[in-house]
Short mmCIF file of C-alpha atoms (C1' of nucleotides) in Angstrom, two decimals:
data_model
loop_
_atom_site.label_atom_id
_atom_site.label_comp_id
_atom_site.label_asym_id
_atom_site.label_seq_id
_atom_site.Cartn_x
_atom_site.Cartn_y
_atom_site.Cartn_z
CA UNK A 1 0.00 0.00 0.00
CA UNK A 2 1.49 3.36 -1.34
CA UNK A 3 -1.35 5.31 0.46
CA UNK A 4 -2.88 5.58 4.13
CA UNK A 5 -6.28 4.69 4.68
CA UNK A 6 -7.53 7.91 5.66
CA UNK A 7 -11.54 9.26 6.38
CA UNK A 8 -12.86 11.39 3.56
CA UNK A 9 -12.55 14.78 4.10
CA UNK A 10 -10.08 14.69 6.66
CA UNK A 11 -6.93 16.67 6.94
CA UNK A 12 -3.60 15.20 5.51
CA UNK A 13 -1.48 17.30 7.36
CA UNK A 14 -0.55 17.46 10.88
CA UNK A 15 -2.37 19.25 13.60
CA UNK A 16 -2.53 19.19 17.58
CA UNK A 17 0.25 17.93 19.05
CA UNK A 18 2.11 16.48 15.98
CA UNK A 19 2.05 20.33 14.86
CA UNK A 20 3.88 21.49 17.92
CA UNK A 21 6.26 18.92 17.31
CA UNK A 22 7.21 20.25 14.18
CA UNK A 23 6.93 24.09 15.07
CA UNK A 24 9.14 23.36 18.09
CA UNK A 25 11.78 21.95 15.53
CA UNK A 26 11.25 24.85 13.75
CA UNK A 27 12.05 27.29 16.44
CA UNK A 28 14.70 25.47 17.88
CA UNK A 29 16.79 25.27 14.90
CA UNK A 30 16.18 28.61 13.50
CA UNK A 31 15.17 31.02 16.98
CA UNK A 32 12.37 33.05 16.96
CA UNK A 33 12.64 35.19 14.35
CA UNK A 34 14.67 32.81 12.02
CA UNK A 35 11.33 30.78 12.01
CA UNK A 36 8.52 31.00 9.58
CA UNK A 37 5.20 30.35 9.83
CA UNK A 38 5.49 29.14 6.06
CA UNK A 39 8.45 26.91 6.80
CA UNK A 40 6.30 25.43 10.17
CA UNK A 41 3.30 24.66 7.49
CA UNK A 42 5.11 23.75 4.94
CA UNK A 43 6.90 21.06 6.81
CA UNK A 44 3.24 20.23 8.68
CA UNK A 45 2.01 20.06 5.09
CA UNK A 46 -0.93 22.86 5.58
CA UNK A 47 -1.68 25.93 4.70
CA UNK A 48 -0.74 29.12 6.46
CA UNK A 49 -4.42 29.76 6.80
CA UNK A 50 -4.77 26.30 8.68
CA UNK A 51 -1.96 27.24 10.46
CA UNK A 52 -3.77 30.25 11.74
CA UNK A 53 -6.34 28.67 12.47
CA UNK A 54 -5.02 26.32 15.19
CA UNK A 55 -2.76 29.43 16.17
CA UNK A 56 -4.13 32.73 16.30
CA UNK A 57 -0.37 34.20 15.98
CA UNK A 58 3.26 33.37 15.95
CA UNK A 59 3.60 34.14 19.70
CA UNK A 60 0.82 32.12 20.52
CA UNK A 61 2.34 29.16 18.51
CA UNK A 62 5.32 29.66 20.54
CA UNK A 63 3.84 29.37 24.08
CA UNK A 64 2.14 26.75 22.91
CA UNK A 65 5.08 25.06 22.02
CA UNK A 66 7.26 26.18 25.30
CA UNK A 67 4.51 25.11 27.52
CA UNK A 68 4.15 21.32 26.02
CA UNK A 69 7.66 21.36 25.94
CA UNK A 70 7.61 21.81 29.53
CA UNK A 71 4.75 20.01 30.98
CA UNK A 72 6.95 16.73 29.11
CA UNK A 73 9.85 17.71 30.66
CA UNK A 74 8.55 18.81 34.19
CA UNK A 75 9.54 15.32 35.77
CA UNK A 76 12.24 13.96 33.93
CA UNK A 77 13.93 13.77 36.72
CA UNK A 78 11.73 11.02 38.32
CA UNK A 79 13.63 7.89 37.46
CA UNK A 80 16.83 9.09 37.84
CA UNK A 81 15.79 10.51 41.38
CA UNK A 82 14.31 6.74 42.18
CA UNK A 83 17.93 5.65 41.49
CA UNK A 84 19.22 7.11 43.50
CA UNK A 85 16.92 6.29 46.46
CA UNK A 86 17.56 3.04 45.92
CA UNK A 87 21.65 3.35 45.81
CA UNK A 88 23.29 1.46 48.45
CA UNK A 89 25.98 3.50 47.93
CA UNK A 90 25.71 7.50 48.35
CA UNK A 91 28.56 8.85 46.30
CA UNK A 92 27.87 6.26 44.20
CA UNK A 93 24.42 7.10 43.67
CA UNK A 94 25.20 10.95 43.35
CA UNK A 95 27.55 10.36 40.88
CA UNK A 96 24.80 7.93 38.53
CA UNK A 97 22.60 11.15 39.07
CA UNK A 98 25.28 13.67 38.09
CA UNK A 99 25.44 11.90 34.64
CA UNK A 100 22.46 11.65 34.16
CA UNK A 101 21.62 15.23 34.25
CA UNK A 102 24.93 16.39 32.46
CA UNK A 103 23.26 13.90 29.62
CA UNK A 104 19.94 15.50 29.92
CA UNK A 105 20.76 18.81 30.35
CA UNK A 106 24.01 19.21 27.91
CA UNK A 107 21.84 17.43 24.96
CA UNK A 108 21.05 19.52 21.91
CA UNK A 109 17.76 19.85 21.55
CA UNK A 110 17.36 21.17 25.47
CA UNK A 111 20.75 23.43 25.26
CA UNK A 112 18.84 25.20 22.00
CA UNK A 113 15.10 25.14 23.88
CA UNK A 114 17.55 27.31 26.68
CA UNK A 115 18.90 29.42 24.24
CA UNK A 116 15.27 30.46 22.40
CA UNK A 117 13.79 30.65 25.49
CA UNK A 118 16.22 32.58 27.24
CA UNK A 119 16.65 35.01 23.94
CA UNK A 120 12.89 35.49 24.01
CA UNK A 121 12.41 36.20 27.64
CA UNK A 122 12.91 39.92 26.74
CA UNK A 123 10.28 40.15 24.46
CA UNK A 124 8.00 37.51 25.76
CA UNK A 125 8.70 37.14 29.52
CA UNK A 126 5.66 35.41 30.94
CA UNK A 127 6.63 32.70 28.50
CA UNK A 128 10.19 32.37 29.98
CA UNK A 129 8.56 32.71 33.19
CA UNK A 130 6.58 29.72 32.94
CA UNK A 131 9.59 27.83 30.96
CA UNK A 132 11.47 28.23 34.65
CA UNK A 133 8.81 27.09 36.97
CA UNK A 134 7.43 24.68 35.32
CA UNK A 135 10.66 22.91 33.75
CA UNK A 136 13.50 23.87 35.75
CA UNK A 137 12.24 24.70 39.18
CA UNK A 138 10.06 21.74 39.55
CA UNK A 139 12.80 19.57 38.62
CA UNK A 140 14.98 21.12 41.53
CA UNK A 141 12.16 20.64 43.75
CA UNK A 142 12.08 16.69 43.43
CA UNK A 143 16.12 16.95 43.69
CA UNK A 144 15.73 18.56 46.67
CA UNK A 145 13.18 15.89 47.80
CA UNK A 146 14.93 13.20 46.97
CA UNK A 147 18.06 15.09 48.72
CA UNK A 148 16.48 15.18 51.94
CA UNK A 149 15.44 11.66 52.04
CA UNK A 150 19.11 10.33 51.32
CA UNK A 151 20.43 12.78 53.79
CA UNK A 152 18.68 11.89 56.65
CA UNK A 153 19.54 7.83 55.61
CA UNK A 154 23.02 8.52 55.86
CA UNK A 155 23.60 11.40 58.60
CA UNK A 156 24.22 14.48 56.37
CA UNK A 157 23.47 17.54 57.45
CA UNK A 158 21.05 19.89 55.50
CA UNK A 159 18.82 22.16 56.59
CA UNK A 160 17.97 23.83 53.39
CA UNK A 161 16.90 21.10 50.60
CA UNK A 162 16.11 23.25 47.93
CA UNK A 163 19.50 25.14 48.49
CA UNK A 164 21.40 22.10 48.47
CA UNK A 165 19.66 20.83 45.16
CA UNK A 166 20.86 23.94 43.78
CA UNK A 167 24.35 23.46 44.76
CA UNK A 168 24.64 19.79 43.58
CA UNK A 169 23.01 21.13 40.01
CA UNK A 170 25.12 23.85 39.49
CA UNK A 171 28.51 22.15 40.88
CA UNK A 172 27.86 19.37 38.39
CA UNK A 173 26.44 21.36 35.19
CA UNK A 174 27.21 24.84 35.23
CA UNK A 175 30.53 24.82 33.71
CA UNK A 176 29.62 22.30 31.03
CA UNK A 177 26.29 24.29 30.67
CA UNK A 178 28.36 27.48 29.60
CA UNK A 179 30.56 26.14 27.68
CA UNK A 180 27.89 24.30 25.08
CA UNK A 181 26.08 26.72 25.41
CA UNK A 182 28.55 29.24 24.18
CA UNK A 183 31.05 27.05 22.50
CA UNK A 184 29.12 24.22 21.69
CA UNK A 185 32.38 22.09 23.71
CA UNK A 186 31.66 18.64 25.29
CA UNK A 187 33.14 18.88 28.68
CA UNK A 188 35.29 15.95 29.71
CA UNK A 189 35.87 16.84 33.63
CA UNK A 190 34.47 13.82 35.44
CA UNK A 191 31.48 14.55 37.67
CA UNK A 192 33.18 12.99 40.73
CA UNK A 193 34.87 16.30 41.67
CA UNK A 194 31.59 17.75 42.44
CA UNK A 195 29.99 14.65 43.59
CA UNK A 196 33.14 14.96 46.39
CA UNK A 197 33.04 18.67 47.46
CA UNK A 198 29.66 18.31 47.70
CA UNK A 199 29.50 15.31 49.86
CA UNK A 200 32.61 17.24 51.65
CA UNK A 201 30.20 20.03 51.95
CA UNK A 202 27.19 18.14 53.57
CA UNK A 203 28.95 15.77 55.74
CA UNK A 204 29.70 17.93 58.39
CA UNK A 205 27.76 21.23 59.86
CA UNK A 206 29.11 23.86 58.07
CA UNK A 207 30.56 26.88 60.58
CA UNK A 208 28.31 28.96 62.26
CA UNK A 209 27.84 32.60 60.27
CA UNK B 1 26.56 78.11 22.78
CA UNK B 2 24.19 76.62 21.17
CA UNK B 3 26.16 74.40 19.27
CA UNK B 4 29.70 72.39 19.71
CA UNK B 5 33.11 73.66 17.92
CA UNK B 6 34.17 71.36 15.27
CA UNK B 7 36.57 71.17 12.42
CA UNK B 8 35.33 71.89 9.08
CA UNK B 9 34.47 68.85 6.70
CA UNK B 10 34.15 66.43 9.93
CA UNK B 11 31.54 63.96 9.94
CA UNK B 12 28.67 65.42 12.57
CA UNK B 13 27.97 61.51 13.70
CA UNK B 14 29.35 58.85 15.51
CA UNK B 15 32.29 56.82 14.58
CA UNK B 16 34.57 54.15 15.89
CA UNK B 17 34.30 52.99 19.15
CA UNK B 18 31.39 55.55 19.98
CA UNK B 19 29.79 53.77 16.96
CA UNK B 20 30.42 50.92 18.96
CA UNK B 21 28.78 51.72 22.08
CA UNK B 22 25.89 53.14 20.30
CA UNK B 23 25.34 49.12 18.25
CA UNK B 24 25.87 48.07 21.44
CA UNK B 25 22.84 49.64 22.82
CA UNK B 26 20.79 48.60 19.73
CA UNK B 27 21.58 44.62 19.66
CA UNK B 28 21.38 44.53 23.70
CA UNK B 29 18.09 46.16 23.44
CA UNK B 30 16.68 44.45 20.28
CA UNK B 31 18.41 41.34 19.92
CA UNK B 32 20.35 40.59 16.93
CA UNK B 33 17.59 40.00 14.32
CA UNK B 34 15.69 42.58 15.89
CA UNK B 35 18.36 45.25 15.84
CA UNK B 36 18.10 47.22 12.82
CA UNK B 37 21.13 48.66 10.82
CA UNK B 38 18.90 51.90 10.22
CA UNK B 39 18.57 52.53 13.84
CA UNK B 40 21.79 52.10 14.29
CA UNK B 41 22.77 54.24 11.75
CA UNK B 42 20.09 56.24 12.86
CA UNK B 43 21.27 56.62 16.66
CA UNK B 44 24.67 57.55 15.73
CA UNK B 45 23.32 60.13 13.39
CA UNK B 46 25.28 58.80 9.95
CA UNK B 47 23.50 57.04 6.94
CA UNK B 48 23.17 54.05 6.06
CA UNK B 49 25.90 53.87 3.52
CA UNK B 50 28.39 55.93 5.93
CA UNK B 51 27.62 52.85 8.04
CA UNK B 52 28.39 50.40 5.78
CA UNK B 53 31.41 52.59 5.07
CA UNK B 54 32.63 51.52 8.71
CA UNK B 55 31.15 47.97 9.16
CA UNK B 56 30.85 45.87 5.67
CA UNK B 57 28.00 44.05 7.49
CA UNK B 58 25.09 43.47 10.23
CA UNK B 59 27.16 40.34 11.52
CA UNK B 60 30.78 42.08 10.82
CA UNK B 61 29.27 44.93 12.94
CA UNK B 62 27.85 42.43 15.23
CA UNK B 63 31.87 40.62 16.00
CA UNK B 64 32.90 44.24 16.35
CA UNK B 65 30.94 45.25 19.32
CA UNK B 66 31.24 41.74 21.37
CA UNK B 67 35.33 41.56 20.39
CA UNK B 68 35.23 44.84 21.62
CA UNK B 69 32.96 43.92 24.94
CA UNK B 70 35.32 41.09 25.61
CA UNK B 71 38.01 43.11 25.52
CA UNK B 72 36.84 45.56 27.93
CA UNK B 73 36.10 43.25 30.30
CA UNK B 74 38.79 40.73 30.07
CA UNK B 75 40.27 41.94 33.30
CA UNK B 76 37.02 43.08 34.83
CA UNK B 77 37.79 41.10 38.24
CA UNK B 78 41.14 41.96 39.01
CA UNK B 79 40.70 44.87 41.14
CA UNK B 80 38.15 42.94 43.55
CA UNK B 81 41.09 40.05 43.65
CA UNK B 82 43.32 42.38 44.53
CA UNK B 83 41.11 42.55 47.53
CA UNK B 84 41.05 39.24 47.89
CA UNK B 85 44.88 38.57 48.04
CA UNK B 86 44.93 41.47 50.36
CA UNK B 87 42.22 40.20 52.97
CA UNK B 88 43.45 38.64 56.18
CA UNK B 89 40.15 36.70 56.90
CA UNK B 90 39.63 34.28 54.13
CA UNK B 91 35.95 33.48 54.84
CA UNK B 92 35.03 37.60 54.53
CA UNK B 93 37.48 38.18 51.37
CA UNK B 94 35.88 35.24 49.84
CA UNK B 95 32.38 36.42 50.71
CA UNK B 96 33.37 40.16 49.75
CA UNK B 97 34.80 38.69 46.03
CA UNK B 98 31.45 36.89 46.33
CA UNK B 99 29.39 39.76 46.41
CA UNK B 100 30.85 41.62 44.22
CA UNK B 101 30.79 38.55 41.25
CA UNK B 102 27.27 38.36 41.46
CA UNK B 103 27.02 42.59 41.30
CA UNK B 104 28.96 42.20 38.19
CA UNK B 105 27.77 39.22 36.36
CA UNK B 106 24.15 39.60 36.98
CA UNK B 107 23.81 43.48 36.22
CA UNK B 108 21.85 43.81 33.05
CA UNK B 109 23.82 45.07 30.46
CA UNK B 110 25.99 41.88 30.96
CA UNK B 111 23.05 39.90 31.24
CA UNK B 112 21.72 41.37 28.23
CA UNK B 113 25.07 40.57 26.19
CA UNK B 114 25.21 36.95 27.39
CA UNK B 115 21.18 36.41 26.19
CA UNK B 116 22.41 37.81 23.15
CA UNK B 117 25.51 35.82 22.58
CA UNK B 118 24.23 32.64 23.17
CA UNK B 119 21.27 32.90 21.35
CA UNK B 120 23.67 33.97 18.46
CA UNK B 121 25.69 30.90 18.98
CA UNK B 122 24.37 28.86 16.04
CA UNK B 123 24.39 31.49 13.50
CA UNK B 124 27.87 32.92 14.76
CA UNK B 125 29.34 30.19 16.50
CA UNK B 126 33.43 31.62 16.31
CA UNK B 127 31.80 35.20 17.98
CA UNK B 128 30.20 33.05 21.02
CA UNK B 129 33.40 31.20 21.50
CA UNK B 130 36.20 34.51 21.41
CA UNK B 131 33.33 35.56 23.80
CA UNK B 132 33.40 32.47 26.24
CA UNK B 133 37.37 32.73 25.93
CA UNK B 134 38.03 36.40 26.02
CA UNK B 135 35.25 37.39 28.72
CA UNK B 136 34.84 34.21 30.52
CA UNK B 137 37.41 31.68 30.49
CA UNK B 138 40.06 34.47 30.99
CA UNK B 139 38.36 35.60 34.43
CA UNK B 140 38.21 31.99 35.46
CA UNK B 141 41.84 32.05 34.84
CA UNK B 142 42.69 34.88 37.08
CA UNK B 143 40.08 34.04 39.89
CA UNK B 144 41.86 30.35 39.95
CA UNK B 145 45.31 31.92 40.11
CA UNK B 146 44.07 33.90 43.20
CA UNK B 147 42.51 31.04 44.54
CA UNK B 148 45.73 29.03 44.51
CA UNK B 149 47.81 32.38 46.40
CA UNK B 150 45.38 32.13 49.40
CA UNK B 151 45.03 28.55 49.55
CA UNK B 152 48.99 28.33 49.91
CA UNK B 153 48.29 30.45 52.77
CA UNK B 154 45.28 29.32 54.64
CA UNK B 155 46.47 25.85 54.21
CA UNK B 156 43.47 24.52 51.66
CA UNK B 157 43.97 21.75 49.37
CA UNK B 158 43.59 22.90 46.27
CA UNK B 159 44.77 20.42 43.49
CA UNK B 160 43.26 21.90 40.49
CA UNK B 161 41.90 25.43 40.89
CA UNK B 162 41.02 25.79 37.57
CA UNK B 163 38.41 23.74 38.68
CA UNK B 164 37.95 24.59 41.66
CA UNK B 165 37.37 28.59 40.47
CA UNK B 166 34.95 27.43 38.20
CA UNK B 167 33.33 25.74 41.37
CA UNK B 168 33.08 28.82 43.41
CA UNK B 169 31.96 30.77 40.29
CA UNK B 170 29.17 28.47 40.11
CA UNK B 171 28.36 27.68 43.52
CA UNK B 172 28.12 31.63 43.60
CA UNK B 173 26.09 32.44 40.49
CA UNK B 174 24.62 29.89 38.85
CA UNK B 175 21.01 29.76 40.15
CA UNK B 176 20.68 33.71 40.41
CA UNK B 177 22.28 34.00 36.89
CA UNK B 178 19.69 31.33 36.11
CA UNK B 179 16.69 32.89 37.29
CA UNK B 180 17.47 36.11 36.20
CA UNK B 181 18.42 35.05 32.52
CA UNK B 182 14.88 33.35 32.57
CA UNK B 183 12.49 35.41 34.59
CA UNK B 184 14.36 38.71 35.80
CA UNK B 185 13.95 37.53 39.12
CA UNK B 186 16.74 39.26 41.66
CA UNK B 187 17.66 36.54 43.80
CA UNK B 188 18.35 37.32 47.73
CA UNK B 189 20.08 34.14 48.82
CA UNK B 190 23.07 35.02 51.11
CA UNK B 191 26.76 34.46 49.75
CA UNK B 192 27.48 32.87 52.61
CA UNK B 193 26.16 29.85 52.09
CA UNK B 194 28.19 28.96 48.76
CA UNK B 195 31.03 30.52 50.82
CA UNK B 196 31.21 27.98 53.74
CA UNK B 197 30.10 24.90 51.03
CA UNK B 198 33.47 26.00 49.03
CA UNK B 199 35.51 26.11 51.92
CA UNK B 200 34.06 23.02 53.75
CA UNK B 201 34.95 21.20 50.58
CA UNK B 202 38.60 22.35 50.03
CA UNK B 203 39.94 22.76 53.64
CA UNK B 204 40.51 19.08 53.88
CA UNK B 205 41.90 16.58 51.49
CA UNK B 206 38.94 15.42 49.74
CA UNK B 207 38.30 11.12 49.81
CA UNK B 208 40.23 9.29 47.43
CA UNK B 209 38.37 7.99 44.55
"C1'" DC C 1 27.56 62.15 2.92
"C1'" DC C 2 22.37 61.42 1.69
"C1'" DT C 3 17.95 60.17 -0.66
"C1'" DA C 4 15.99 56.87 -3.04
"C1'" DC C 5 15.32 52.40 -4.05
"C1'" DC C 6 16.23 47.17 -5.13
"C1'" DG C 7 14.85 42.01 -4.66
"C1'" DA C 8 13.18 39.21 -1.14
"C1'" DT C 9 10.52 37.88 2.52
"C1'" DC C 10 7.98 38.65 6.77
"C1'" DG C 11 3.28 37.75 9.64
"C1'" DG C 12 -1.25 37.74 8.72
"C1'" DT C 13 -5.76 37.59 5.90
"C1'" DA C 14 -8.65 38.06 1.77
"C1'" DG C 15 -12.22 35.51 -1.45
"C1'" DG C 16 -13.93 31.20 -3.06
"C1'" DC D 1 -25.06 22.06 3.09
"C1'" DC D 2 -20.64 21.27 5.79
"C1'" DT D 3 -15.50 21.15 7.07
"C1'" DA D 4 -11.02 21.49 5.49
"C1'" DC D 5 -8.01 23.75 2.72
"C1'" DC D 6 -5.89 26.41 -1.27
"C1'" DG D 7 -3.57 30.12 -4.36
"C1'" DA D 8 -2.86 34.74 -4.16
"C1'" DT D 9 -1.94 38.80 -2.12
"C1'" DC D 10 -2.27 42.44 1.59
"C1'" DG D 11 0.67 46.39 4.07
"C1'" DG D 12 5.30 46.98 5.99
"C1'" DT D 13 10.07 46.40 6.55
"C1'" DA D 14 14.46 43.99 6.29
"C1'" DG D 15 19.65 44.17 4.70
"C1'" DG D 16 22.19 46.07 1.36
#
DNA sequence: CCTACCGATCGGTAGG
DNA sequence: CCTACCGATCGGTAGG
């Protein structure tokens, strides 16, 4: 069969969620402004006036795109995090997680969702807003969850969860994070340096300010 | 007087680096595909061709002001590690450089330049990395050197402090540069606490892997 | 140094 | 009659 067996009348081209798929890959390889609304129908195979009609605008097509991208990505975390409640060993378990992330994080299509989102959050902040608290935020929330519980299994000491999710996040990605970001470099430094001065953080009470 | 004193047969408008500064203003503000060459020209008070006369391009125009950025602030930190090296408590001077990272890195303008950068980073990919090299990787270079003079003399172990500046640059900025890049949020967490994690990780020899 | 203008393309919408 | 969709073109503006 050359041809799908389709319901008279009904549209060839893609709409609901297969649409966002394709506008996101739109936006993401071209930004914002690089991307067309012809290219994003073209490539969804319907007309600009379809296209319009399942988006009132541009802008509205991207939220719409941000926000699914989102809600998928809001607990990605989750299995990773389940891991590492179930690690016999700590640093062992912190370091599994550490890679994990780097993996998620430093892949392409989520450095390139950063950098539209983060490029638009001038001219459409609410968007960039939501992109943060729904995707990033909530993600350092179970972290910090998931902290808590392995801290209080094995005596470390730490008062402020969130905080400390924070810490272990950006002592494991933020270097990497820049440099793909700007440079597009695949970081080779092995995540057990920050799995240590972390630990070497937590173990003990830090001084008294 | 109503009106400046200048030489005969020289151009009224803005050249050179003050052509600079004014492009500057134009891409932070707009973005790159948003910035217009006629503003530009516009704001400088030239033509069009005059400014085509100086840059041969939008993106040649584009290198000009972020080489020129870079430059500038190659050795931005050096005067607040020259406080450092002078500081007789370690916790405070570290606390003090601290502060004064986070002033600097998370004002807007430099936020503004990094949104645009990295957004810019596909299209102009040998820009973003003279940026990451000439801006970034060169302070990380002179905070590590720093690093390494006052853990000779408070007795920290400090193996690698290349890494171990990018781990205090992080510990320090990454999730107020984060939420700031994303949702303009000004972030109020203390210093102190990415202070006393740094130094509870490098004041003893961290476990063997 | 400027005005005028080009070929191309944008987001958005018309009639049928 | 309906829904789904098309070719053509609108007014403005971009880099050059």
């Amino acid at each position: 069969m050359t041809t799908e067996a389709r319901a008279p009348g009904r549209p060839p081209g893609l709409t609901g969620e297969d649409l966002l798929a394709v506008a996101r890959d739109v936006f993401l390889e071209r930004g914002y402004g690089g991307a067309s609304m012809e290219e994003v129908a073209r490539r969804a195979r319907i007309s600009k006036a379809s296209l319009y009609r399942e988006q009132p605008s541009k802008s509205a097509l991207y939220e719409a795109v941000v926000r699914h991208w989102a809600s998928a990505g809001r607990n990605a975390m989750r299995p990773a995090l389940e891991r590492l409640l179930a690690a016999d060993d700590l640093r062992q378990g912190l370091a599994d997680l550490a890679e994990t992330m780097r993996f998620g994080i430093l892949s392409e299509p989520v450095l390139a969702m950063r950098r539209l989102v983060t490029a638009e959050a001038v001219t459409q902040p609410e968007v960039a807003r939501m992109y943060l608290e729904e995707s990033w935020n909530a993600n350092i929330r179970n972290l910090a969850e998931a902290l808590q519980t392995v801290a209080a299994r094995h005596g470390l000491q730490m008062d402020e969860a969130d905080a400390a999710a924070a810490d272990f996040t950006w002592l494991v990605i933020g270097a990497p994070l820049n440099a793909r970001l700007l440079a597009g470099d695949v970081d080779a430094s092995p995540v057990d340096r920050a799995v240590d001065l972390f630990l070497a953080g937590y173990r003990r009470r830090r001084a008294a300010r």
